[in-house]
């Protein structure tokens, strides 16, 4: 499994969303998964998210920079990320990964931690994140 260095800047939603757009634009990525990664279950209204873009040939790690914990810009970036995932043909999933493991996964990922996050992920409705 080819795992890239994290794309984006931790805690910087606009910069991180811009990095996703610059790398993938309007590419159609059917067969892949966008897995939102958070360290808190049941707290979407104040959550911080990173993500794994799990594609057939590589996994791209997106920095922990999305979601309400990063204010209005974080909410917008998360909504745009989810909308982009839908339009790119990605399956949308969410994984709750404990604190230290989540930090490691989103900063220094390895095949084992990515594999555990993919296995632990569950399908999500994009409407939960404003993505419809």
Short mmCIF file of C-alpha atoms in Angstrom, two decimals:
data_model
loop_
_atom_site.label_atom_id
_atom_site.label_comp_id
_atom_site.label_asym_id
_atom_site.label_seq_id
_atom_site.Cartn_x
_atom_site.Cartn_y
_atom_site.Cartn_z
CA UNK A 1 0.00 0.00 0.00
CA UNK A 2 1.41 3.39 -1.03
CA UNK A 3 0.67 5.99 1.68
CA UNK A 4 1.40 9.64 0.98
CA UNK A 5 2.65 12.27 3.37
CA UNK A 6 -0.26 14.25 4.86
CA UNK A 7 -1.83 16.70 2.43
CA UNK A 8 -2.78 20.06 3.92
CA UNK A 9 -1.87 21.82 7.13
CA UNK A 10 -3.16 20.66 10.53
CA UNK A 11 -5.62 23.19 11.97
CA UNK A 12 -5.76 25.21 8.74
CA UNK A 13 -9.05 24.38 6.99
CA UNK A 14 -8.83 26.76 4.03
CA UNK A 15 -5.26 25.80 3.19
CA UNK A 16 -6.02 22.10 3.55
CA UNK A 17 -9.14 22.26 1.38
CA UNK A 18 -7.17 24.24 -1.23
CA UNK A 19 -4.48 21.51 -1.20
CA UNK A 20 -7.12 18.83 -1.90
CA UNK A 21 -8.53 20.90 -4.77
CA UNK A 22 -5.07 21.52 -6.22
CA UNK A 23 -4.14 17.84 -6.13
CA UNK A 24 -7.41 16.28 -7.30
CA UNK A 25 -9.54 19.05 -8.84
CA UNK A 26 -12.62 17.53 -10.43
CA UNK A 27 -11.13 14.05 -10.89
CA UNK A 28 -13.55 11.15 -10.79
CA UNK A 29 -12.24 8.64 -8.27
CA UNK A 30 -14.88 5.90 -8.32
CA UNK A 31 -13.80 2.79 -6.49
CA UNK A 32 -12.19 4.87 -3.77
CA UNK A 33 -13.30 5.86 -0.30
CA UNK A 34 -13.21 9.13 1.59
CA UNK A 35 -12.89 8.15 5.24
CA UNK A 36 -13.39 11.01 7.70
CA UNK A 37 -11.26 10.39 10.79
CA UNK A 38 -12.08 11.85 14.20
CA UNK A 39 -11.02 11.01 17.74
CA UNK A 40 -14.42 11.60 19.38
CA UNK A 41 -17.56 9.56 18.95
CA UNK A 42 -20.95 11.26 19.09
CA UNK A 43 -19.58 14.80 19.05
CA UNK A 44 -19.99 15.86 15.42
CA UNK A 45 -21.15 19.37 16.44
CA UNK A 46 -17.66 20.11 17.84
CA UNK A 47 -15.51 17.57 16.04
CA UNK A 48 -12.18 17.92 14.28
CA UNK A 49 -11.60 15.73 11.25
CA UNK A 50 -8.73 14.55 9.14
CA UNK A 51 -9.37 12.07 6.38
CA UNK A 52 -8.02 9.16 4.40
CA UNK A 53 -8.58 9.20 0.68
CA UNK A 54 -8.31 5.46 0.17
CA UNK A 55 -7.79 4.77 -3.55
CA UNK A 56 -6.97 1.49 -5.30
CA UNK A 57 -3.27 2.36 -5.74
CA UNK A 58 -2.61 4.74 -2.86
CA UNK A 59 -3.94 6.22 0.34
CA UNK A 60 -3.73 9.98 0.68
CA UNK A 61 -3.83 11.33 4.22
CA UNK A 62 -5.61 14.67 4.66
CA UNK A 63 -4.48 16.76 7.62
CA UNK A 64 -6.67 17.20 10.70
CA UNK A 65 -8.09 20.55 9.62
CA UNK A 66 -11.77 19.99 8.89
CA UNK A 67 -14.88 20.34 11.00
CA UNK A 68 -16.57 22.59 13.55
CA UNK A 69 -13.66 22.56 16.01
CA UNK A 70 -11.89 24.86 13.54
CA UNK A 71 -14.72 27.41 13.48
CA UNK A 72 -16.81 28.53 10.49
CA UNK A 73 -13.92 27.95 8.08
CA UNK A 74 -13.58 24.37 9.36
CA UNK A 75 -17.31 23.73 8.93
CA UNK A 76 -17.21 25.08 5.37
CA UNK A 77 -14.10 23.06 4.52
CA UNK A 78 -15.71 19.86 5.84
CA UNK A 79 -18.90 20.52 3.87
CA UNK A 80 -16.88 21.18 0.71
CA UNK A 81 -14.76 18.07 1.26
CA UNK A 82 -17.86 15.88 1.62
CA UNK A 83 -19.55 17.46 -1.42
CA UNK A 84 -16.38 16.94 -3.41
CA UNK A 85 -16.25 13.30 -2.27
CA UNK A 86 -19.81 12.73 -3.49
CA UNK A 87 -19.13 14.38 -6.86
CA UNK A 88 -15.85 12.44 -7.26
CA UNK A 89 -17.74 9.14 -6.87
CA UNK A 90 -16.14 8.18 -3.57
CA UNK A 91 -17.81 6.00 -0.95
CA UNK A 92 -18.13 8.10 2.22
CA UNK A 93 -17.17 6.57 5.54
CA UNK A 94 -16.22 7.66 9.05
CA UNK A 95 -13.73 6.17 11.50
CA UNK A 96 -13.42 7.03 15.17
CA UNK A 97 -9.80 6.47 16.17
CA UNK A 98 -8.54 7.04 19.72
CA UNK A 99 -6.49 10.15 20.57
CA UNK A 100 -2.80 9.17 20.22
CA UNK A 101 -3.50 6.70 17.41
CA UNK A 102 -5.52 9.34 15.51
CA UNK A 103 -2.67 11.83 15.81
CA UNK A 104 -0.19 9.25 14.52
CA UNK A 105 -2.50 8.17 11.69
CA UNK A 106 -2.91 11.75 10.47
CA UNK A 107 0.73 12.82 10.82
CA UNK A 108 2.93 9.73 10.40
CA UNK A 109 0.72 7.05 8.86
CA UNK A 110 1.85 3.49 8.33
CA UNK A 111 0.15 0.57 6.61
CA UNK A 112 -1.00 -1.02 9.87
CA UNK A 113 -2.70 2.11 11.23
CA UNK A 114 -4.30 2.88 7.86
CA UNK A 115 -5.55 -0.72 7.63
CA UNK A 116 -7.10 -0.52 11.12
CA UNK A 117 -8.85 2.78 10.30
CA UNK A 118 -10.21 1.44 7.02
CA UNK A 119 -11.47 -1.72 8.76
CA UNK A 120 -13.07 0.28 11.59
CA UNK A 121 -14.82 2.76 9.29
CA UNK A 122 -18.55 2.77 8.74
CA UNK A 123 -20.67 4.23 5.93
CA UNK A 124 -22.05 7.74 6.50
CA UNK A 125 -24.82 9.82 5.02
CA UNK A 126 -23.27 12.90 3.38
CA UNK A 127 -26.27 14.90 4.62
CA UNK A 128 -24.84 14.69 8.14
CA UNK A 129 -22.06 16.99 6.97
CA UNK A 130 -24.03 19.22 4.60
CA UNK A 131 -22.77 17.24 1.66
CA UNK A 132 -26.03 16.80 -0.24
#
